[in-house]
Structures are given as C-alpha cells and as structure tokens.
mmCIF file of N, CA and C in Angstrom:
data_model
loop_
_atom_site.group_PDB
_atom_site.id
_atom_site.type_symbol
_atom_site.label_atom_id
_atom_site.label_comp_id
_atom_site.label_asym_id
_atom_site.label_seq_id
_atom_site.Cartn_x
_atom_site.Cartn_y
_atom_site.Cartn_z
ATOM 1 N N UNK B 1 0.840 -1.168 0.000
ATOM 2 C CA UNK B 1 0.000 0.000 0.000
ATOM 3 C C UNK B 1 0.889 1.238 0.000
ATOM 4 N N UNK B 2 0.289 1.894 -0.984
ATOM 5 C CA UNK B 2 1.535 3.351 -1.047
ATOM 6 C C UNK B 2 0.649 4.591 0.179
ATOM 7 N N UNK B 3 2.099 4.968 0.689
ATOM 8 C CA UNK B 3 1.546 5.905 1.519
ATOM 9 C C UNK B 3 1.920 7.168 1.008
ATOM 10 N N UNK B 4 0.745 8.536 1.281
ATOM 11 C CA UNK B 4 1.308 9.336 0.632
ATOM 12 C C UNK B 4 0.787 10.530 1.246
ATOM 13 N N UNK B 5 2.102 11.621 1.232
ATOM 14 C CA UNK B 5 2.329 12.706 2.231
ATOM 15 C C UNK B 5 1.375 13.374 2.609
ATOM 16 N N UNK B 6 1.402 13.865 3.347
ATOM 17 C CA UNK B 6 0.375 14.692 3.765
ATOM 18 C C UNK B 6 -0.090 16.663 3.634
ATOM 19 N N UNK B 7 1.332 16.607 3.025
ATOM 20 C CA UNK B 7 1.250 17.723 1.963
ATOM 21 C C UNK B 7 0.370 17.594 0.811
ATOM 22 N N UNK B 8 0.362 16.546 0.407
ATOM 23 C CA UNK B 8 0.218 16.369 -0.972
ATOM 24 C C UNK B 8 -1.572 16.082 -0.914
ATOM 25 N N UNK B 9 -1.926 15.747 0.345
ATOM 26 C CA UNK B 9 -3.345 15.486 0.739
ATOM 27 C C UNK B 9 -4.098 16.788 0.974
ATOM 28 N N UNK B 10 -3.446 17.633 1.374
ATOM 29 C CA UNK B 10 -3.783 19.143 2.024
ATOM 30 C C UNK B 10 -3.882 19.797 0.824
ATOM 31 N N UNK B 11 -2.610 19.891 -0.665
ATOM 32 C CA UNK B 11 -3.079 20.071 -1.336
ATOM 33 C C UNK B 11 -4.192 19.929 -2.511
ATOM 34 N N UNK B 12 -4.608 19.167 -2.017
ATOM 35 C CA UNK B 12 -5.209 18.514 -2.916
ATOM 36 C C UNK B 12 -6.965 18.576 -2.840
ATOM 37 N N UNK B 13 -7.227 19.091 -1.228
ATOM 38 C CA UNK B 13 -7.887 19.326 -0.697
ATOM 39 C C UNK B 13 -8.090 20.891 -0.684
ATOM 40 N N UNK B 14 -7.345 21.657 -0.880
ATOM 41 C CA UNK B 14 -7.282 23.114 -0.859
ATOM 42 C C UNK B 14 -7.611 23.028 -2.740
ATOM 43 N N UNK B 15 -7.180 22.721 -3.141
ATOM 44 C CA UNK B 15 -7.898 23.004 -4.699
ATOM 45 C C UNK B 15 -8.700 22.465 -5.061
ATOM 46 N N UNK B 16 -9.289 21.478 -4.570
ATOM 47 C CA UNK B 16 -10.783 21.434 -4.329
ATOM 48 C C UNK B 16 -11.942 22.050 -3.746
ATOM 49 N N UNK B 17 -11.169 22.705 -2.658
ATOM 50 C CA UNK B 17 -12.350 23.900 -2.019
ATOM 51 C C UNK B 17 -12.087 25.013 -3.039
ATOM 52 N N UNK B 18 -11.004 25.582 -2.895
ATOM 53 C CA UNK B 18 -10.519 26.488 -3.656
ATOM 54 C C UNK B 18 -11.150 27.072 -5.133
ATOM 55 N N UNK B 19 -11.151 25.492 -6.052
ATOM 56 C CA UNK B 19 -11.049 25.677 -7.892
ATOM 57 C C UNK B 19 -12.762 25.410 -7.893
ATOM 58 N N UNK B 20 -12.910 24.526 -6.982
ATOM 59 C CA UNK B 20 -14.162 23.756 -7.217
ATOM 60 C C UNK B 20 -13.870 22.500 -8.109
ATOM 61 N N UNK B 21 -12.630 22.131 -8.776
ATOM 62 C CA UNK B 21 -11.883 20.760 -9.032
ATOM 63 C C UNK B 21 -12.794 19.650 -8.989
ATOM 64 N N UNK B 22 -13.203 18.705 -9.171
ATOM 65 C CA UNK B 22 -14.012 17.644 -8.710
ATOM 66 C C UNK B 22 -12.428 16.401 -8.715
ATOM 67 N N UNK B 23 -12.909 15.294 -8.144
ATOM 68 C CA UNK B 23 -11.915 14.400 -7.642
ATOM 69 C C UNK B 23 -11.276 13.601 -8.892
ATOM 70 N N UNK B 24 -11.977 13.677 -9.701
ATOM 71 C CA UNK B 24 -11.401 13.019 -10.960
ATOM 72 C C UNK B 24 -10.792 13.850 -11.653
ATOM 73 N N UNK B 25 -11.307 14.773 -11.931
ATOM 74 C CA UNK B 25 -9.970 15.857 -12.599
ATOM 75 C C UNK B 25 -8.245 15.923 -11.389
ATOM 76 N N UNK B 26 -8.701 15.946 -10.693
ATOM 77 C CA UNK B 26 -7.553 15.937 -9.245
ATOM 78 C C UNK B 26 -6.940 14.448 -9.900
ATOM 79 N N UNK B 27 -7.335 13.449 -9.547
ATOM 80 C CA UNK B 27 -6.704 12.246 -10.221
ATOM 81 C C UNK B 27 -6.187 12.525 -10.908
ATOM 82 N N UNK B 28 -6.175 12.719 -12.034
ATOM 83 C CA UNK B 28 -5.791 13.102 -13.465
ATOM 84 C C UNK B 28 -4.668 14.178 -13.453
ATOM 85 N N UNK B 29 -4.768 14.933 -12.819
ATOM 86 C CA UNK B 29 -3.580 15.728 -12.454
ATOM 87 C C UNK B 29 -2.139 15.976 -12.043
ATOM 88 N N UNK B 30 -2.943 14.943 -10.813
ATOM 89 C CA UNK B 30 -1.543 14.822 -9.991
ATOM 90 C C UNK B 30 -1.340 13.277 -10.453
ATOM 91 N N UNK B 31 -2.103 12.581 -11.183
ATOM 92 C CA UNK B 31 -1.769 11.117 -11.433
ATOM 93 C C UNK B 31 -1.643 10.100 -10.340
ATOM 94 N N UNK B 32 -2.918 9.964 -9.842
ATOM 95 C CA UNK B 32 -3.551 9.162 -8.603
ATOM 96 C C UNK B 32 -4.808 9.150 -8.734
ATOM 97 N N UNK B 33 -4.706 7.441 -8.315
ATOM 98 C CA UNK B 33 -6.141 6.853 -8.561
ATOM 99 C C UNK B 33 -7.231 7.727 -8.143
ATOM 100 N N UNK B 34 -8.617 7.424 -8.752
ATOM 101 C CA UNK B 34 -9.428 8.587 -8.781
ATOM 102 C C UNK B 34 -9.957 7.852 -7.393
ATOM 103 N N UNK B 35 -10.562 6.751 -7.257
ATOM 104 C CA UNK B 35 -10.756 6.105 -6.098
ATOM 105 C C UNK B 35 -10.002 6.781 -4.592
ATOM 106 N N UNK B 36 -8.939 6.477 -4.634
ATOM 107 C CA UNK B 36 -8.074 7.528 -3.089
ATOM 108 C C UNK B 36 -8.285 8.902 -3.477
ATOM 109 N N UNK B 37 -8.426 9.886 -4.565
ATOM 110 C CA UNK B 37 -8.824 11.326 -4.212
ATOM 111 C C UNK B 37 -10.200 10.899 -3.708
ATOM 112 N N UNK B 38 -10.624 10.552 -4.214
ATOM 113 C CA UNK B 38 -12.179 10.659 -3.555
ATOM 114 C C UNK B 38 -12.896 9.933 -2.347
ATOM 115 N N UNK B 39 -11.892 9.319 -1.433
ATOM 116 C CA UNK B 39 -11.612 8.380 -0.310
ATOM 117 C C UNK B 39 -10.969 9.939 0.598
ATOM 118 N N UNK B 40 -10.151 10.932 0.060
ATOM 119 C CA UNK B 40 -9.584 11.746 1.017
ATOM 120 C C UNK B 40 -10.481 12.331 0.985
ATOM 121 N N UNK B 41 -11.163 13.213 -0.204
ATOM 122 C CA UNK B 41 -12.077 14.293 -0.158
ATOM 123 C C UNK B 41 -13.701 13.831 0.752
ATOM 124 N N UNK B 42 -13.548 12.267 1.044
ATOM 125 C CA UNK B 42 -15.070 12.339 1.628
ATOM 126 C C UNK B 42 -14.562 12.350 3.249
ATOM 127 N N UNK B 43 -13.455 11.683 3.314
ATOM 128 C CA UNK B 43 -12.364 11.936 4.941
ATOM 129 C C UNK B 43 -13.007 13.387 5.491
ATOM 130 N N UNK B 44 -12.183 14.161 4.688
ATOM 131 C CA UNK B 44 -11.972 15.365 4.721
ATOM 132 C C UNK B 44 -13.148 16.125 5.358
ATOM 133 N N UNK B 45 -14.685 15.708 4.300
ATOM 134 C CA UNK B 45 -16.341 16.549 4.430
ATOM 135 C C UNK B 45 -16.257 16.083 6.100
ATOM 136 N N UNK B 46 -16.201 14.519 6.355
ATOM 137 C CA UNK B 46 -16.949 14.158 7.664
ATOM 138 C C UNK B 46 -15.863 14.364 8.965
ATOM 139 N N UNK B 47 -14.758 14.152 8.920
ATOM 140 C CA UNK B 47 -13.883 14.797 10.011
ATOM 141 C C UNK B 47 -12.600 15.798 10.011
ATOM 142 N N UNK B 48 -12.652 16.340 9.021
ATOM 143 C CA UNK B 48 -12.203 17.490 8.534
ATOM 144 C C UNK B 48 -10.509 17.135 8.296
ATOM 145 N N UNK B 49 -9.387 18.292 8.246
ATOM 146 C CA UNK B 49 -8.366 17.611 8.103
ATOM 147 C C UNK B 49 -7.592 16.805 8.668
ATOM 148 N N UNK B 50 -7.860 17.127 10.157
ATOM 149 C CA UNK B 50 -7.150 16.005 10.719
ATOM 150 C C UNK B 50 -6.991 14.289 10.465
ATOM 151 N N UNK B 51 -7.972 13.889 9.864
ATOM 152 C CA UNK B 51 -8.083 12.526 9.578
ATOM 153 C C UNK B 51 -7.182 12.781 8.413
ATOM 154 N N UNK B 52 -6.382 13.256 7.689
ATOM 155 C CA UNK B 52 -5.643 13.052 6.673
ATOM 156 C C UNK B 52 -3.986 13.127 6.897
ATOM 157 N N UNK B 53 -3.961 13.426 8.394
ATOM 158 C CA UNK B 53 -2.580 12.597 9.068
ATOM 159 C C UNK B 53 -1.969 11.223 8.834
ATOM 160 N N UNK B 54 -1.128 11.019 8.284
ATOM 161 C CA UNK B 54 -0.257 9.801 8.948
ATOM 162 C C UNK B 54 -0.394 9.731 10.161
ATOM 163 N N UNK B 55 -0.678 8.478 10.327
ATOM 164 C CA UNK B 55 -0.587 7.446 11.879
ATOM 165 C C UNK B 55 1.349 7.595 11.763
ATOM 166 N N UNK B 56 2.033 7.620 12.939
ATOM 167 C CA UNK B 56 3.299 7.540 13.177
ATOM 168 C C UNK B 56 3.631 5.887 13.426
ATOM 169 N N UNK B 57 2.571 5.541 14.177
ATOM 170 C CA UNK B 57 2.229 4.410 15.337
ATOM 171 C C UNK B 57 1.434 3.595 14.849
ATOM 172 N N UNK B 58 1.421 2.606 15.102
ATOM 173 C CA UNK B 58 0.399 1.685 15.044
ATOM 174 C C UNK B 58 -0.828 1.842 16.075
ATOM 175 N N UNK B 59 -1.590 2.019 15.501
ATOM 176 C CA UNK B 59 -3.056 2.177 16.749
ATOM 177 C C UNK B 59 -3.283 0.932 17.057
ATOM 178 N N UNK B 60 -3.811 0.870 18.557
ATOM 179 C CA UNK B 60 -4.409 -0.224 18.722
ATOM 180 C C UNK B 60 -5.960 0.558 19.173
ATOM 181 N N UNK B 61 -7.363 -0.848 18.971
ATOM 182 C CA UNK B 61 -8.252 -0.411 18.807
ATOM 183 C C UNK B 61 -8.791 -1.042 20.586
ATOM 184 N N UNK B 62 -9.165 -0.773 21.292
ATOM 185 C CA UNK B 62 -10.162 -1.413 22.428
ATOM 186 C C UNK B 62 -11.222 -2.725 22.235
ATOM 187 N N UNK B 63 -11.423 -3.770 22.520
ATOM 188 C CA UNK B 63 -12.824 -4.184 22.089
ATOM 189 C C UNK B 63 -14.025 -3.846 22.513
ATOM 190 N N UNK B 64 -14.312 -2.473 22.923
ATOM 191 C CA UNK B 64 -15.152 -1.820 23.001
ATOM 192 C C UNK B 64 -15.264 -0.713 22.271
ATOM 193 N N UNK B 65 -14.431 -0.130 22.049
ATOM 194 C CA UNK B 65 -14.465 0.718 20.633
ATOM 195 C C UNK B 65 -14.642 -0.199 19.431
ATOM 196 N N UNK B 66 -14.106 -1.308 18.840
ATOM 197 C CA UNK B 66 -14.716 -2.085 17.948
ATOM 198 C C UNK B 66 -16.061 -2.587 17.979
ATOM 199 N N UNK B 67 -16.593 -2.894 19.480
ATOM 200 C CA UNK B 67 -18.541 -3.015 19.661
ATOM 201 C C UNK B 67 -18.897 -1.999 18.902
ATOM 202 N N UNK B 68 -18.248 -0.888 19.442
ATOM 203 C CA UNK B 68 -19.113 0.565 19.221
ATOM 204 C C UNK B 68 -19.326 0.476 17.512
ATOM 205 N N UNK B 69 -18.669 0.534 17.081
ATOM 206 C CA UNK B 69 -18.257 0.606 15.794
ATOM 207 C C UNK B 69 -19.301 -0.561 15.196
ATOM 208 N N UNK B 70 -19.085 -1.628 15.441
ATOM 209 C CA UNK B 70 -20.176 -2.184 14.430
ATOM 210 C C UNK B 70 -21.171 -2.130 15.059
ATOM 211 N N UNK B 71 -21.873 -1.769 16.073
ATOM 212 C CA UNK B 71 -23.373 -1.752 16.834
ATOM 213 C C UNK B 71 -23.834 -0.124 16.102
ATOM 214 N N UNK B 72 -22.974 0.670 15.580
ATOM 215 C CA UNK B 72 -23.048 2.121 15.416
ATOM 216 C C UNK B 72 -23.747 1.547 13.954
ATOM 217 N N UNK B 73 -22.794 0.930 13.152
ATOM 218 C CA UNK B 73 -22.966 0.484 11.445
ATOM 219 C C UNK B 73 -24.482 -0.786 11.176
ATOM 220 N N UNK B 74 -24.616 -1.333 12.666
ATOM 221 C CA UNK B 74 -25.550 -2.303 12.554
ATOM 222 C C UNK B 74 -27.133 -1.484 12.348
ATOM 223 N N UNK B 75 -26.939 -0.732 13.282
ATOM 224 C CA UNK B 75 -27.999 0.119 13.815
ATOM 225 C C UNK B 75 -28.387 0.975 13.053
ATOM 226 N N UNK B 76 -28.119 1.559 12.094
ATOM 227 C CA UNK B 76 -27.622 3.089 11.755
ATOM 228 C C UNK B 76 -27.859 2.612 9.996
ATOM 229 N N UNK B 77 -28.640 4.110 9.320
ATOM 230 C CA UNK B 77 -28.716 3.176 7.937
ATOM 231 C C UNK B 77 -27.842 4.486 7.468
ATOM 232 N N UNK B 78 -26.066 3.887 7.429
ATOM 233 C CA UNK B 78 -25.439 4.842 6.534
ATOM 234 C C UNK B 78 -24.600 3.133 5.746
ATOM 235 N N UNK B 79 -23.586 4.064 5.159
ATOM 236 C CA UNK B 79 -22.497 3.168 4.312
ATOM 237 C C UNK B 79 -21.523 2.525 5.179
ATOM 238 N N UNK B 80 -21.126 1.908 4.909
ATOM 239 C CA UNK B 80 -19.600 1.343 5.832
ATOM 240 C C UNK B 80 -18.710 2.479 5.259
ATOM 241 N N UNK B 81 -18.473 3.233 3.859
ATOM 242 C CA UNK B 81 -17.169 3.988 4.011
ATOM 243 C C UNK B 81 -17.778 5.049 4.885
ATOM 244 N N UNK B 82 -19.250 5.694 5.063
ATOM 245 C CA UNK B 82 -19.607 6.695 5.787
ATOM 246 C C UNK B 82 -19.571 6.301 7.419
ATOM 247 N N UNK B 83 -19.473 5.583 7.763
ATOM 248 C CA UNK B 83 -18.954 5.282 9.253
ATOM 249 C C UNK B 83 -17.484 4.929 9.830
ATOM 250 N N UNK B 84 -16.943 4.578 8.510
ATOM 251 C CA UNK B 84 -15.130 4.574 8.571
ATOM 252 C C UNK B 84 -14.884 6.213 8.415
ATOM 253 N N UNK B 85 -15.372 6.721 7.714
ATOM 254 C CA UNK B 85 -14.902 8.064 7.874
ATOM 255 C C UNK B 85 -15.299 8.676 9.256
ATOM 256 N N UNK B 86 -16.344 8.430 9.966
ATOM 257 C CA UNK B 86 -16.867 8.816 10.906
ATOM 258 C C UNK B 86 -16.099 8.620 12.518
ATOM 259 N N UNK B 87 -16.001 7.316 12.209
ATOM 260 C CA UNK B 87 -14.912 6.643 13.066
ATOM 261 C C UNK B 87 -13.544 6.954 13.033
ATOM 262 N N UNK B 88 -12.670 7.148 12.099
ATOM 263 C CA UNK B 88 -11.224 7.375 11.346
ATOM 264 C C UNK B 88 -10.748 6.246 11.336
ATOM 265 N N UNK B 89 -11.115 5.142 10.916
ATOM 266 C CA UNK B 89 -11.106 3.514 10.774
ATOM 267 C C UNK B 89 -10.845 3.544 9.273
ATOM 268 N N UNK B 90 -10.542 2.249 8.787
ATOM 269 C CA UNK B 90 -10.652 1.664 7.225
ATOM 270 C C UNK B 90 -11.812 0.880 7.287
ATOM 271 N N UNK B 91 -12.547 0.768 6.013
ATOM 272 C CA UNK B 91 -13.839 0.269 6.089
ATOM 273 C C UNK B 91 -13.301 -1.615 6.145
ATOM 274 N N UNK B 92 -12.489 -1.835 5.715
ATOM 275 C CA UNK B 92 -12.337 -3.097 5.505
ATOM 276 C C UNK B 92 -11.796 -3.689 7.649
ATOM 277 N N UNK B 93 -11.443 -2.813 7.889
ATOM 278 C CA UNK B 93 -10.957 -3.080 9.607
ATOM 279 C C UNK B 93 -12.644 -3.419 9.979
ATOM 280 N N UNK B 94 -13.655 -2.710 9.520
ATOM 281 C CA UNK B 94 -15.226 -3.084 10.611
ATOM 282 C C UNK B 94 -15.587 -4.395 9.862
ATOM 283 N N UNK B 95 -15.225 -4.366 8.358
ATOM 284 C CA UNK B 95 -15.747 -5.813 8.122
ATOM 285 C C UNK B 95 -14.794 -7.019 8.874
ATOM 286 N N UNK B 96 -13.734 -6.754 9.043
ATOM 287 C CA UNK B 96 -13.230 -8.006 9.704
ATOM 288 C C UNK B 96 -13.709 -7.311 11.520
ATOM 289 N N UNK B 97 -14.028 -6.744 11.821
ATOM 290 C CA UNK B 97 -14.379 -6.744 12.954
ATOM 291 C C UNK B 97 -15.770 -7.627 13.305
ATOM 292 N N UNK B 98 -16.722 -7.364 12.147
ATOM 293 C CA UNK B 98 -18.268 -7.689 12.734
ATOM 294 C C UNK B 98 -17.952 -9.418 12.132
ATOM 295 N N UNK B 99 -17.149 -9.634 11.526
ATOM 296 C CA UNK B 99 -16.810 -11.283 11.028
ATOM 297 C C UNK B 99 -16.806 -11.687 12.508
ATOM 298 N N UNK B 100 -15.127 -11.501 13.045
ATOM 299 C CA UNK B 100 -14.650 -11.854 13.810
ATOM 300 C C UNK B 100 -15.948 -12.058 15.273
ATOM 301 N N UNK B 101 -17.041 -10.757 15.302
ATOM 302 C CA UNK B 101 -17.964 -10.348 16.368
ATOM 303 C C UNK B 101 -18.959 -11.694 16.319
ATOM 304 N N UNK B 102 -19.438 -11.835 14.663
ATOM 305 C CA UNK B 102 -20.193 -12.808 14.602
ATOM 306 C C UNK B 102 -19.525 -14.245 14.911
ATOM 307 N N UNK B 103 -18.702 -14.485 14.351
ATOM 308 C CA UNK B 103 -17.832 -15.963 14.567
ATOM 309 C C UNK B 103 -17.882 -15.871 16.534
ATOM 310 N N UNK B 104 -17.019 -15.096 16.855
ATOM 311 C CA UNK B 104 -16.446 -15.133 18.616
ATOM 312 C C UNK B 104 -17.242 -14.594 19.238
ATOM 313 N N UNK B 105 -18.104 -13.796 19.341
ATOM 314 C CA UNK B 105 -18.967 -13.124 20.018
ATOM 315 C C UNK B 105 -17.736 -11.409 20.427
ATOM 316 N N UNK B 106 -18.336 -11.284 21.673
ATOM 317 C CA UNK B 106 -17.670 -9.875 21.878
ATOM 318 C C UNK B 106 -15.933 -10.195 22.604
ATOM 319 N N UNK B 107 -15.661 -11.186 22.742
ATOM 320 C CA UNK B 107 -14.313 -12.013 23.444
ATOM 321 C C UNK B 107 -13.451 -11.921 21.967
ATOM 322 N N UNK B 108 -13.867 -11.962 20.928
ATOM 323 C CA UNK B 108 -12.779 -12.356 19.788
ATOM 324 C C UNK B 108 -12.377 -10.872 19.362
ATOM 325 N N UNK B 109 -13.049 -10.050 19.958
ATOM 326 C CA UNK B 109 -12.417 -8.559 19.752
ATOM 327 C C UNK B 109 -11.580 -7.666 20.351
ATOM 328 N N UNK B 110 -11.057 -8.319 21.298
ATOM 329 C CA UNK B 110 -10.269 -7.980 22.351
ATOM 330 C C UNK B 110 -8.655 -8.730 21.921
ATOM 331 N N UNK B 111 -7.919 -8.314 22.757
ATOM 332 C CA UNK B 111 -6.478 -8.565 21.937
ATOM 333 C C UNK B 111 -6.021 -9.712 22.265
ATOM 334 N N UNK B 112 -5.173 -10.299 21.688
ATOM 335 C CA UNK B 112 -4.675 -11.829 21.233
ATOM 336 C C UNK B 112 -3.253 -12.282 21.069
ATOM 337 N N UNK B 113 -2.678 -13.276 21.690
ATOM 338 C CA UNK B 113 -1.173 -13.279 22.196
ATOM 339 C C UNK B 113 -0.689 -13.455 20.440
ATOM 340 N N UNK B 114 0.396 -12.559 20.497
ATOM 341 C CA UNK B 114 1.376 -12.281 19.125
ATOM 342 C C UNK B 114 1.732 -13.767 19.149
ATOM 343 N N UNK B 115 2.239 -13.777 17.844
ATOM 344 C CA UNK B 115 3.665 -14.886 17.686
ATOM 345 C C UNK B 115 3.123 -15.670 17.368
ATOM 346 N N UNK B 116 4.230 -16.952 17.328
ATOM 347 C CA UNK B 116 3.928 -18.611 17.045
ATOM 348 C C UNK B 116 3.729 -19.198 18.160
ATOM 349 N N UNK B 117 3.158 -20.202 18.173
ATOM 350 C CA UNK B 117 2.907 -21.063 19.380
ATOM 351 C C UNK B 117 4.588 -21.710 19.798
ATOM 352 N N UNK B 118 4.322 -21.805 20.931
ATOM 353 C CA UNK B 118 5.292 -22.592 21.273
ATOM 354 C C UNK B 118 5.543 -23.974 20.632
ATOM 355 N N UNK B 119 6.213 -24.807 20.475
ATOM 356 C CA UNK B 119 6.585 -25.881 19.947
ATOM 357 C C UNK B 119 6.298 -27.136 21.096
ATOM 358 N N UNK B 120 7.453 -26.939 21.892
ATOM 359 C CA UNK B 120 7.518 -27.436 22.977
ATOM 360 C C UNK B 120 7.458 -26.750 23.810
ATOM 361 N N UNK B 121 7.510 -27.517 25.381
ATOM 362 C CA UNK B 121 7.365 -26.894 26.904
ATOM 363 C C UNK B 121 8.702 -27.012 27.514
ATOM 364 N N UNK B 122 9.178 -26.180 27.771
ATOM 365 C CA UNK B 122 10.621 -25.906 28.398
ATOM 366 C C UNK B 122 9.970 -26.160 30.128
ATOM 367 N N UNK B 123 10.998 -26.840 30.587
ATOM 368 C CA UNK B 123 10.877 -27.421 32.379
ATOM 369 C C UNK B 123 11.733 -26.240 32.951
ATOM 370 N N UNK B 124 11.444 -25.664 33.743
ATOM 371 C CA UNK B 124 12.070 -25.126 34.852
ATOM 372 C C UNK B 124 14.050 -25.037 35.084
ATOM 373 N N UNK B 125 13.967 -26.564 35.115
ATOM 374 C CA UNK B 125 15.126 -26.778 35.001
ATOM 375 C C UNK B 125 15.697 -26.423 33.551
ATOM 376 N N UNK B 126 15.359 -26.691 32.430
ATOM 377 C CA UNK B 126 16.180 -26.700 31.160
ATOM 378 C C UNK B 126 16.465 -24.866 31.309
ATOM 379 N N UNK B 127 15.057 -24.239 31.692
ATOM 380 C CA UNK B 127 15.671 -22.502 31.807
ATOM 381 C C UNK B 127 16.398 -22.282 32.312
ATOM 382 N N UNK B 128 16.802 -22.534 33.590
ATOM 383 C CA UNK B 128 17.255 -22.267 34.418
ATOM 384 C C UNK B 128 19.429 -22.448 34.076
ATOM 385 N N UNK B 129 19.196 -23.511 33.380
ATOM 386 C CA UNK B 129 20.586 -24.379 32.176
ATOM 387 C C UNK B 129 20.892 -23.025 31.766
ATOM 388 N N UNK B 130 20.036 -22.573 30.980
ATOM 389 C CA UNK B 130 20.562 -21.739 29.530
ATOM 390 C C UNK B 130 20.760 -20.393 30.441
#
C-alpha cells in the first residue's frame, strides 16, 4: 500500500475547495487513482483535516471501541465507508471486525497473544541451564 504525504493530501484538498476541481480531474492531475482522491475528499467533508494525518504508530483499537463501531454500522442506515470516515477507521478493519464479532462473540475482539505457538514446553530446570 503506497503511503502518501500529507502535503500532498492538504493540497489537494485546498484546490478542491478552492477551484471547485471535482476528484477526478484531481486524479488526473496529480496522477492518482481517482478512487483515493475521492476516499480523502469524503475523509476530509466528515472529520475534517485532521483525519488526513499519517498514523506515526500503530493504533491499537479497544474491544469496546470495535462493539461501538459495528453496533453504530448495525444500527444506523449509513455506508460502511460513511462510518469509517466517521470513526477514522478503514472500512475493511469493521468488516473483519463484525466477522470476527459474529464468529467469537464480543471475546474475539479484544487482543490476542502475538507470535507462534510454542513448539515445545521448556521445564524449569532446562531454563534455568541456559
């Protein structure tokens, strides 16, 4: 996934308020998919610029902020991209959320030990060796 500056989002967004531009001419311009101008410019209407930051960090989400989130989209007759924008989520993060909600219930949304499984069971003693 290409990431891309946040200059280049601001501008892009200012000559759209600015020209009155529509998102496909913007595509065409700067030579980017018309799909992501028009993924920033709807960002942009519902939580203004700040959602057009780079994350530095990796977010982590709560499994209660993920309830919220699909009980908000269950309930509620908008779009999934109109509640990812709403949220500052990716729409594809609530579909694997309400998967995961339906499969596990509200337990499979909560966080989950990294890594590979262990192989074997190390004794006390063998740690204690090394």
């Amino acid at each position: 996934m290409v990431k891309y500056n946040s200059v280049l989002k601001a501008q892009i967004i200012n000559e759209h308020l600015n020209d009155g531009t529509s998102g496909a001419e913007l595509a065409r311009n700067h030579q980017l998919p018309k799909r992501q101008v028009n993924r920033w410019l709807q960002q942009y209407r519902l939580n203004g610029i700040e959602t057009l930051k780079w994350h530095k960090t990796k977010r982590k989400f709560s499994a209660e902020f993920k309830w919220n989130v699909i009980n908000y989209y269950q309930t509620h007759d908008e779009s999934l991209a109109e509640v990812a924008g709403k949220y500052n989520v990716l729409a594809c993060q609530i579909c694997t959320w309400r998967k995961t909600f339906i499969r596990d219930g509200y337990s499979g949304l909560g966080p989950h030990p990294k890594g590979r499984p262990t192989k074997m069971k190390r004794s006390k003693k063998q740690i204690r060796q090394l």
